[in-house]
Amino acid sequence: MELLWIAISIFAALLQVVRTAGQKQLNAHLSTTATTGIRSLFGMPFLVVYLLAVEWWSDAPLPDLGTAFWLYTLGASLTQVVATWLLLVLFTMRNFAVGTVLPKFDIVLTAILGLVIFGEAVTLTGWVGIAAAALGVGFLSAEKFGGIAVVEGPSGEATRGAGRLGALFSPAILTGFAAALGFTLSYLFLREASLALNEPFVRAAAWTVNAVVLLQVIGFGIWFVSSGAAEQPTVRAHWRPSLFVGITSAVGSIGWFTAMTLVNAAYVKAVGQIEAVFALAISAFYFRERVSRTEMVGMALIVASVLVFLL
């Protein structure tokens, strides 16, 4: 199972890179709230088909979805929506470096909060892998953070804050940390929801991902009908990219949920940082953009963190 969760995590990370690119494209046409909900709305049918296939294959009585399962599922659903919304808000602040890097602090937060709140112990090898992944992200973002002392005003203009310390409390920085915290809590809640079912990992993950996304679809559906009427024609006009986001989100979510059902969520997120390597590889080979030495060091550290978990 050790090699399986790593392979699933890498696959999910690849899907996340592709899905995020699709969401950025959609966000140019839809509001942040609509873009946040599209991934759930268009992904739900594929998740249902997956669950039906798993149930057909398992040929077992329906699992007991107790109170603990639904409470953790509700927590995972809410925190994931809030974190995704905050991430999209970051991309509208004209500070893509901050929007890309700050949510990555969920690597360390997941390990710490998982230990403090749920007692998920991390081995020495695990801490080494997490540290290597976090350091790798740090190197990848080093050049982008060179100008972080410049705080952007509400209209997007660059204004000087009170030095680097003042920039740490800028809206972009605080929003980024809030997004990281939201993603961290969603990982921990969904793992606890899967474990609460006491079912084989594939079946537990299938029920959990469907329950989490179903709650999101209900919430988004209520908003879409009551307050999002103005966006309905735009969504219909952009159904193809919306469907693309839905499919990639559904498949990626199945991967994340399955991997986190197998092992500590912090381990999954550490290995999942390989998505940064995928993103840079696409930039280098597809867009022919130059990769700096610092970024190459960051990629090497992230790859090394994956190798640590393979040992």
mmCIF file of C-alpha atoms in Angstrom:
data_model
loop_
_atom_site.group_PDB
_atom_site.id
_atom_site.type_symbol
_atom_site.label_atom_id
_atom_site.label_comp_id
_atom_site.label_asym_id
_atom_site.label_seq_id
_atom_site.Cartn_x
_atom_site.Cartn_y
_atom_site.Cartn_z
ATOM 1 C CA MET A 1 0.000 0.000 0.000
ATOM 2 C CA GLU A 2 2.966 2.360 0.545
ATOM 3 C CA LEU A 3 3.749 2.623 -3.150
ATOM 4 C CA LEU A 4 0.054 2.835 -4.019
ATOM 5 C CA TRP A 5 -0.704 5.987 -1.991
ATOM 6 C CA ILE A 6 2.374 7.710 -3.443
ATOM 7 C CA ALA A 7 1.348 6.891 -7.020
ATOM 8 C CA ILE A 8 -2.216 8.069 -6.348
ATOM 9 C CA SER A 9 -0.957 11.305 -4.759
ATOM 10 C CA ILE A 10 1.285 12.083 -7.743
ATOM 11 C CA PHE A 11 -1.588 11.440 -10.147
ATOM 12 C CA ALA A 12 -3.922 13.663 -8.097
ATOM 13 C CA ALA A 13 -1.304 16.426 -8.061
ATOM 14 C CA LEU A 14 -1.062 16.314 -11.850
ATOM 15 C CA LEU A 15 -4.850 16.592 -12.147
ATOM 16 C CA GLN A 16 -4.821 19.533 -9.716
ATOM 17 C CA VAL A 17 -2.381 21.465 -11.904
ATOM 18 C CA VAL A 18 -4.611 20.924 -14.920
ATOM 19 C CA ARG A 19 -7.795 21.763 -13.013
ATOM 20 C CA THR A 20 -6.342 24.959 -11.532
ATOM 21 C CA ALA A 21 -5.383 26.143 -15.015
ATOM 22 C CA GLY A 22 -8.970 25.563 -16.117
ATOM 23 C CA GLN A 23 -10.344 27.448 -13.107
ATOM 24 C CA LYS A 24 -8.106 30.434 -13.828
ATOM 25 C CA GLN A 25 -9.487 30.515 -17.349
ATOM 26 C CA LEU A 26 -13.082 30.345 -16.100
ATOM 27 C CA ASN A 27 -12.483 33.024 -13.488
ATOM 28 C CA ALA A 28 -11.927 35.505 -16.316
ATOM 29 C CA HIS A 29 -15.598 35.064 -17.281
ATOM 30 C CA LEU A 30 -17.350 34.123 -14.020
ATOM 31 C CA SER A 31 -17.379 35.504 -10.490
ATOM 32 C CA THR A 32 -15.184 33.942 -7.837
ATOM 33 C CA THR A 33 -18.193 32.292 -6.187
ATOM 34 C CA ALA A 34 -19.425 30.787 -9.462
ATOM 35 C CA THR A 35 -15.959 29.522 -10.395
ATOM 36 C CA THR A 36 -15.655 27.929 -6.957
ATOM 37 C CA GLY A 37 -18.951 26.073 -7.343
ATOM 38 C CA ILE A 38 -18.477 24.946 -10.948
ATOM 39 C CA ARG A 39 -15.941 22.261 -9.992
ATOM 40 C CA SER A 40 -18.498 20.605 -7.696
ATOM 41 C CA LEU A 41 -21.566 21.089 -9.892
ATOM 42 C CA PHE A 42 -20.001 19.678 -13.054
ATOM 43 C CA GLY A 43 -17.943 17.065 -11.215
ATOM 44 C CA MET A 44 -20.800 15.514 -9.207
ATOM 45 C CA PRO A 45 -22.199 13.280 -12.002
ATOM 46 C CA PHE A 46 -18.808 11.638 -12.525
ATOM 47 C CA LEU A 47 -18.407 11.044 -8.795
ATOM 48 C CA VAL A 48 -21.821 9.381 -8.641
ATOM 49 C CA VAL A 49 -20.912 7.066 -11.516
ATOM 50 C CA TYR A 50 -17.671 6.194 -9.717
ATOM 51 C CA LEU A 51 -19.531 5.414 -6.481
ATOM 52 C CA LEU A 52 -22.044 3.201 -8.310
ATOM 53 C CA ALA A 53 -19.156 1.320 -9.923
ATOM 54 C CA VAL A 54 -17.445 0.826 -6.565
ATOM 55 C CA GLU A 55 -20.677 -0.402 -4.959
ATOM 56 C CA TRP A 56 -21.334 -2.789 -7.844
ATOM 57 C CA TRP A 57 -17.821 -4.169 -7.509
ATOM 58 C CA SER A 58 -17.946 -4.493 -3.708
ATOM 59 C CA ASP A 59 -21.388 -6.180 -3.710
ATOM 60 C CA ALA A 60 -21.807 -5.428 0.011
ATOM 61 C CA PRO A 61 -24.565 -3.890 2.152
ATOM 62 C CA LEU A 62 -24.634 -0.096 2.236
ATOM 63 C CA PRO A 63 -22.243 1.354 4.837
ATOM 64 C CA ASP A 64 -23.487 2.900 8.066
ATOM 65 C CA LEU A 65 -23.172 6.664 7.599
ATOM 66 C CA GLY A 66 -23.183 7.721 11.237
ATOM 67 C CA THR A 67 -23.223 11.131 12.894
ATOM 68 C CA ALA A 68 -19.430 11.370 13.085
ATOM 69 C CA PHE A 69 -19.132 10.767 9.338
ATOM 70 C CA TRP A 70 -21.582 13.543 8.484
ATOM 71 C CA LEU A 71 -20.046 16.016 10.935
ATOM 72 C CA TYR A 72 -16.552 15.489 9.505
ATOM 73 C CA THR A 73 -17.968 15.574 5.985
ATOM 74 C CA LEU A 74 -19.704 18.895 6.660
ATOM 75 C CA GLY A 75 -16.481 20.295 8.097
ATOM 76 C CA ALA A 76 -14.471 19.141 5.074
ATOM 77 C CA SER A 77 -17.040 20.526 2.654
ATOM 78 C CA LEU A 78 -17.243 23.978 4.230
ATOM 79 C CA THR A 79 -13.507 24.452 4.745
ATOM 80 C CA GLN A 80 -12.702 23.293 1.210
ATOM 81 C CA VAL A 81 -15.183 25.737 -0.321
ATOM 82 C CA VAL A 82 -13.915 28.635 1.787
ATOM 83 C CA ALA A 83 -10.270 27.803 1.011
ATOM 84 C CA THR A 84 -10.937 27.518 -2.739
ATOM 85 C CA TRP A 85 -12.837 30.814 -2.701
ATOM 86 C CA LEU A 86 -9.953 32.511 -0.873
ATOM 87 C CA LEU A 87 -7.468 31.068 -3.371
ATOM 88 C CA LEU A 88 -9.432 32.523 -6.282
ATOM 89 C CA VAL A 89 -9.657 35.851 -4.445
ATOM 90 C CA LEU A 90 -5.860 35.831 -4.258
ATOM 91 C CA PHE A 91 -5.610 35.496 -8.019
ATOM 92 C CA THR A 92 -7.808 38.579 -8.420
ATOM 93 C CA MET A 93 -5.426 40.642 -6.258
ATOM 94 C CA ARG A 94 -2.913 40.783 -9.109
ATOM 95 C CA ASN A 95 -0.382 38.959 -6.976
ATOM 96 C CA PHE A 96 -0.069 35.528 -8.541
ATOM 97 C CA ALA A 97 3.185 34.746 -6.727
ATOM 98 C CA VAL A 98 1.482 35.083 -3.360
ATOM 99 C CA GLY A 99 -1.568 33.215 -4.603
ATOM 100 C CA THR A 100 0.554 30.311 -5.765
ATOM 101 C CA VAL A 101 2.962 30.045 -2.854
ATOM 102 C CA LEU A 102 1.218 30.920 0.419
ATOM 103 C CA PRO A 103 -1.415 28.136 0.326
ATOM 104 C CA LYS A 104 1.519 25.700 0.105
ATOM 105 C CA PHE A 105 2.112 26.302 3.811
ATOM 106 C CA ASP A 106 -0.602 23.681 4.307
ATOM 107 C CA ILE A 107 2.216 21.097 4.151
ATOM 108 C CA VAL A 108 3.472 22.003 7.609
ATOM 109 C CA LEU A 109 0.088 23.065 8.981
ATOM 110 C CA THR A 110 -1.417 19.681 8.128
ATOM 111 C CA ALA A 111 1.307 17.870 10.052
ATOM 112 C CA ILE A 112 1.096 20.147 13.101
ATOM 113 C CA LEU A 113 -2.702 20.399 13.354
ATOM 114 C CA GLY A 114 -3.095 16.720 12.532
ATOM 115 C CA LEU A 115 -0.875 15.890 15.496
ATOM 116 C CA VAL A 116 -2.450 18.429 17.878
ATOM 117 C CA ILE A 117 -6.129 17.933 17.005
ATOM 118 C CA PHE A 118 -6.381 14.314 15.848
ATOM 119 C CA GLY A 119 -3.238 12.768 17.301
ATOM 120 C CA GLU A 120 -1.843 11.789 13.884
ATOM 121 C CA ALA A 121 1.762 11.010 14.729
ATOM 122 C CA VAL A 122 4.454 11.817 12.168
ATOM 123 C CA THR A 123 7.566 9.644 12.067
ATOM 124 C CA LEU A 124 11.082 11.055 11.825
ATOM 125 C CA THR A 125 11.221 9.999 8.186
ATOM 126 C CA GLY A 126 7.886 11.716 7.657
ATOM 127 C CA TRP A 127 9.162 14.983 9.114
ATOM 128 C CA VAL A 128 12.232 14.786 6.858
ATOM 129 C CA GLY A 129 10.009 14.341 3.818
ATOM 130 C CA ILE A 130 7.684 17.170 4.878
ATOM 131 C CA ALA A 131 10.640 19.471 5.568
ATOM 132 C CA ALA A 132 12.190 18.695 2.169
ATOM 133 C CA ALA A 133 8.900 19.443 0.401
ATOM 134 C CA ALA A 134 8.406 22.701 2.326
ATOM 135 C CA LEU A 135 11.993 23.779 1.633
ATOM 136 C CA GLY A 136 11.519 22.925 -2.019
ATOM 137 C CA VAL A 137 8.455 25.154 -2.200
ATOM 138 C CA GLY A 138 10.496 27.866 -0.490
ATOM 139 C CA PHE A 139 13.196 27.700 -3.164
ATOM 140 C CA LEU A 140 10.619 27.712 -5.954
ATOM 141 C CA SER A 141 9.078 30.869 -4.541
ATOM 142 C CA ALA A 142 12.291 32.636 -3.451
ATOM 143 C CA GLU A 143 12.601 34.843 -6.528
ATOM 144 C CA LYS A 144 8.876 35.608 -6.633
ATOM 145 C CA PHE A 145 8.945 36.740 -3.024
ATOM 146 C CA GLY A 146 11.780 39.141 -3.693
ATOM 147 C CA GLY A 147 9.349 42.032 -4.005
ATOM 148 C CA ILE A 148 6.932 41.029 -1.275
ATOM 149 C CA ALA A 149 7.534 44.297 0.587
ATOM 150 C CA VAL A 150 5.450 46.047 -2.002
ATOM 151 C CA VAL A 151 1.837 45.914 -0.862
ATOM 152 C CA GLU A 152 -0.867 46.376 -3.470
ATOM 153 C CA GLY A 153 -3.674 48.813 -2.837
ATOM 154 C CA PRO A 154 -7.388 48.041 -3.203
ATOM 155 C CA SER A 155 -7.384 49.145 -6.847
ATOM 156 C CA GLY A 156 -4.291 47.115 -7.682
ATOM 157 C CA GLU A 157 -1.705 49.918 -7.566
ATOM 158 C CA ALA A 158 1.587 49.248 -5.836
ATOM 159 C CA THR A 159 2.063 51.107 -2.553
ATOM 160 C CA ARG A 160 4.850 50.952 -0.041
ATOM 161 C CA GLY A 161 3.978 49.312 3.252
ATOM 162 C CA ALA A 162 5.894 49.661 6.499
ATOM 163 C CA GLY A 163 8.771 47.477 5.301
ATOM 164 C CA ARG A 164 8.719 43.715 5.100
ATOM 165 C CA LEU A 165 7.103 43.346 8.535
ATOM 166 C CA GLY A 166 4.188 45.488 7.424
ATOM 167 C CA ALA A 167 3.861 43.457 4.210
ATOM 168 C CA LEU A 168 3.377 40.307 6.274
ATOM 169 C CA PHE A 169 0.013 41.707 7.354
ATOM 170 C CA SER A 170 -1.116 42.778 3.895
ATOM 171 C CA PRO A 171 -4.510 41.524 2.649
ATOM 172 C CA ALA A 172 -2.819 39.163 0.171
ATOM 173 C CA ILE A 173 -0.611 37.558 2.827
ATOM 174 C CA LEU A 174 -3.435 37.149 5.338
ATOM 175 C CA THR A 175 -5.760 35.751 2.670
ATOM 176 C CA GLY A 176 -3.069 33.282 1.616
ATOM 177 C CA PHE A 177 -2.559 32.005 5.146
ATOM 178 C CA ALA A 178 -6.331 31.745 5.629
ATOM 179 C CA ALA A 179 -6.556 29.668 2.445
ATOM 180 C CA ALA A 180 -3.768 27.404 3.695
ATOM 181 C CA LEU A 181 -5.562 26.915 7.009
ATOM 182 C CA GLY A 182 -8.813 26.148 5.213
ATOM 183 C CA PHE A 183 -7.208 23.537 2.968
ATOM 184 C CA THR A 184 -5.425 22.015 5.975
ATOM 185 C CA LEU A 185 -8.654 21.566 7.929
ATOM 186 C CA SER A 186 -10.424 20.120 4.885
ATOM 187 C CA TYR A 187 -7.710 17.441 4.484
ATOM 188 C CA LEU A 188 -7.902 16.475 8.136
ATOM 189 C CA PHE A 189 -11.710 16.414 8.238
ATOM 190 C CA LEU A 190 -12.039 14.293 5.121
ATOM 191 C CA ARG A 191 -9.513 11.757 6.408
ATOM 192 C CA GLU A 192 -11.446 11.457 9.669
ATOM 193 C CA ALA A 193 -14.696 11.092 7.723
ATOM 194 C CA SER A 194 -13.247 8.219 5.693
ATOM 195 C CA LEU A 195 -11.898 6.495 8.789
ATOM 196 C CA ALA A 196 -15.271 6.873 10.543
ATOM 197 C CA LEU A 197 -16.846 4.535 7.970
ATOM 198 C CA ASN A 198 -14.581 1.613 8.886
ATOM 199 C CA GLU A 199 -14.758 0.326 5.285
ATOM 200 C CA PRO A 200 -12.101 -0.759 2.735
ATOM 201 C CA PHE A 201 -10.165 2.305 1.606
ATOM 202 C CA VAL A 202 -11.572 2.513 -1.942
ATOM 203 C CA ARG A 203 -15.169 2.263 -0.738
ATOM 204 C CA ALA A 204 -14.631 4.663 2.180
ATOM 205 C CA ALA A 205 -13.020 7.259 -0.092
ATOM 206 C CA ALA A 206 -15.784 6.921 -2.706
ATOM 207 C CA TRP A 207 -18.546 7.564 -0.159
ATOM 208 C CA THR A 208 -16.624 10.415 1.467
ATOM 209 C CA VAL A 209 -15.850 12.293 -1.738
ATOM 210 C CA ASN A 210 -19.475 11.957 -2.880
ATOM 211 C CA ALA A 211 -20.845 13.177 0.465
ATOM 212 C CA VAL A 212 -18.452 16.160 0.610
ATOM 213 C CA VAL A 213 -19.138 17.275 -2.949
ATOM 214 C CA LEU A 214 -22.903 16.652 -2.591
ATOM 215 C CA LEU A 215 -23.048 19.110 0.310
ATOM 216 C CA GLN A 216 -21.110 21.619 -1.787
ATOM 217 C CA VAL A 217 -23.463 21.147 -4.733
ATOM 218 C CA ILE A 218 -26.507 21.721 -2.505
ATOM 219 C CA GLY A 219 -25.012 24.919 -1.106
ATOM 220 C CA PHE A 220 -23.878 26.191 -4.495
ATOM 221 C CA GLY A 221 -27.187 25.215 -6.080
ATOM 222 C CA ILE A 222 -29.122 27.303 -3.568
ATOM 223 C CA TRP A 223 -26.863 30.298 -4.269
ATOM 224 C CA PHE A 224 -26.946 29.731 -8.027
ATOM 225 C CA VAL A 225 -30.756 29.730 -8.150
ATOM 226 C CA SER A 226 -31.334 32.569 -5.678
ATOM 227 C CA SER A 227 -28.423 34.958 -6.224
ATOM 228 C CA GLY A 228 -26.516 33.769 -9.270
ATOM 229 C CA ALA A 229 -29.229 34.163 -11.902
ATOM 230 C CA ALA A 230 -27.183 36.775 -13.750
ATOM 231 C CA GLU A 231 -24.370 34.258 -14.220
ATOM 232 C CA GLN A 232 -26.476 31.388 -15.540
ATOM 233 C CA PRO A 233 -26.225 32.445 -19.222
ATOM 234 C CA THR A 234 -22.451 32.816 -18.859
ATOM 235 C CA VAL A 235 -22.123 29.350 -17.335
ATOM 236 C CA ARG A 236 -24.166 27.865 -20.187
ATOM 237 C CA ALA A 237 -21.996 29.689 -22.719
ATOM 238 C CA HIS A 238 -18.833 28.286 -21.103
ATOM 239 C CA TRP A 239 -20.077 24.764 -20.462
ATOM 240 C CA ARG A 240 -17.097 23.130 -22.176
ATOM 241 C CA PRO A 241 -14.385 24.613 -19.903
ATOM 242 C CA SER A 242 -16.769 24.116 -16.964
ATOM 243 C CA LEU A 243 -17.099 20.429 -17.855
ATOM 244 C CA PHE A 244 -13.318 20.179 -18.156
ATOM 245 C CA VAL A 245 -12.900 21.665 -14.662
ATOM 246 C CA GLY A 246 -15.591 19.326 -13.328
ATOM 247 C CA ILE A 247 -14.021 16.160 -14.754
ATOM 248 C CA THR A 248 -10.462 16.982 -13.693
ATOM 249 C CA SER A 249 -11.684 18.063 -10.266
ATOM 250 C CA ALA A 250 -13.706 14.853 -9.796
ATOM 251 C CA VAL A 251 -10.862 12.532 -10.798
ATOM 252 C CA GLY A 252 -8.339 14.525 -8.778
ATOM 253 C CA SER A 253 -10.595 14.514 -5.714
ATOM 254 C CA ILE A 254 -10.997 10.740 -5.958
ATOM 255 C CA GLY A 255 -7.215 10.508 -5.925
ATOM 256 C CA TRP A 256 -6.715 12.856 -2.959
ATOM 257 C CA PHE A 257 -9.478 11.252 -0.891
ATOM 258 C CA THR A 258 -8.248 7.734 -1.601
ATOM 259 C CA ALA A 259 -4.638 8.565 -0.719
ATOM 260 C CA MET A 260 -5.647 10.331 2.503
ATOM 261 C CA THR A 261 -7.760 7.345 3.498
ATOM 262 C CA LEU A 262 -4.634 5.198 3.250
ATOM 263 C CA VAL A 263 -2.105 7.339 5.141
ATOM 264 C CA ASN A 264 -1.524 10.490 7.181
ATOM 265 C CA ALA A 265 -2.856 13.545 5.300
ATOM 266 C CA ALA A 266 0.430 15.387 5.913
ATOM 267 C CA TYR A 267 2.345 12.715 3.981
ATOM 268 C CA VAL A 268 -0.054 12.994 1.050
ATOM 269 C CA LYS A 269 0.320 16.773 0.917
ATOM 270 C CA ALA A 270 4.117 16.527 1.062
ATOM 271 C CA VAL A 271 4.203 14.177 -1.919
ATOM 272 C CA GLY A 272 1.515 16.278 -3.590
ATOM 273 C CA GLN A 273 3.936 19.199 -3.861
ATOM 274 C CA ILE A 274 5.184 17.429 -6.970
ATOM 275 C CA GLU A 275 2.493 19.527 -8.669
ATOM 276 C CA ALA A 276 4.937 22.448 -8.567
ATOM 277 C CA VAL A 277 7.403 20.376 -10.571
ATOM 278 C CA PHE A 278 4.682 19.567 -13.108
ATOM 279 C CA ALA A 279 3.797 23.247 -13.409
ATOM 280 C CA LEU A 280 7.414 24.252 -14.013
ATOM 281 C CA ALA A 281 7.911 21.406 -16.472
ATOM 282 C CA ILE A 282 4.916 22.649 -18.471
ATOM 283 C CA SER A 283 6.362 26.178 -18.397
ATOM 284 C CA ALA A 284 9.759 24.971 -19.582
ATOM 285 C CA PHE A 285 8.819 22.458 -22.264
ATOM 286 C CA TYR A 286 5.480 23.788 -23.511
ATOM 287 C CA PHE A 287 5.798 27.543 -23.084
ATOM 288 C CA ARG A 288 9.605 27.524 -23.520
ATOM 289 C CA GLU A 289 10.087 29.596 -20.381
ATOM 290 C CA ARG A 290 13.459 29.664 -18.651
ATOM 291 C CA VAL A 291 13.803 27.738 -15.368
ATOM 292 C CA SER A 292 16.279 29.363 -12.961
ATOM 293 C CA ARG A 293 18.872 27.524 -10.874
ATOM 294 C CA THR A 294 16.939 28.349 -7.718
ATOM 295 C CA GLU A 295 13.832 26.757 -9.179
ATOM 296 C CA MET A 296 15.827 23.705 -10.211
ATOM 297 C CA VAL A 297 17.030 23.328 -6.607
ATOM 298 C CA GLY A 298 13.426 23.600 -5.432
ATOM 299 C CA MET A 299 12.305 20.909 -7.872
ATOM 300 C CA ALA A 300 15.144 18.644 -6.770
ATOM 301 C CA LEU A 301 14.128 19.022 -3.106
ATOM 302 C CA ILE A 302 10.506 18.195 -3.872
ATOM 303 C CA VAL A 303 11.519 15.116 -5.857
ATOM 304 C CA ALA A 304 13.812 14.169 -2.963
ATOM 305 C CA SER A 305 10.856 14.437 -0.546
ATOM 306 C CA VAL A 306 8.962 11.906 -2.667
ATOM 307 C CA LEU A 307 11.973 9.595 -2.626
ATOM 308 C CA VAL A 308 12.122 9.869 1.174
ATOM 309 C CA PHE A 309 8.639 8.340 1.416
ATOM 310 C CA LEU A 310 9.680 5.574 -0.982
ATOM 311 C CA LEU A 311 12.500 4.472 1.331
#
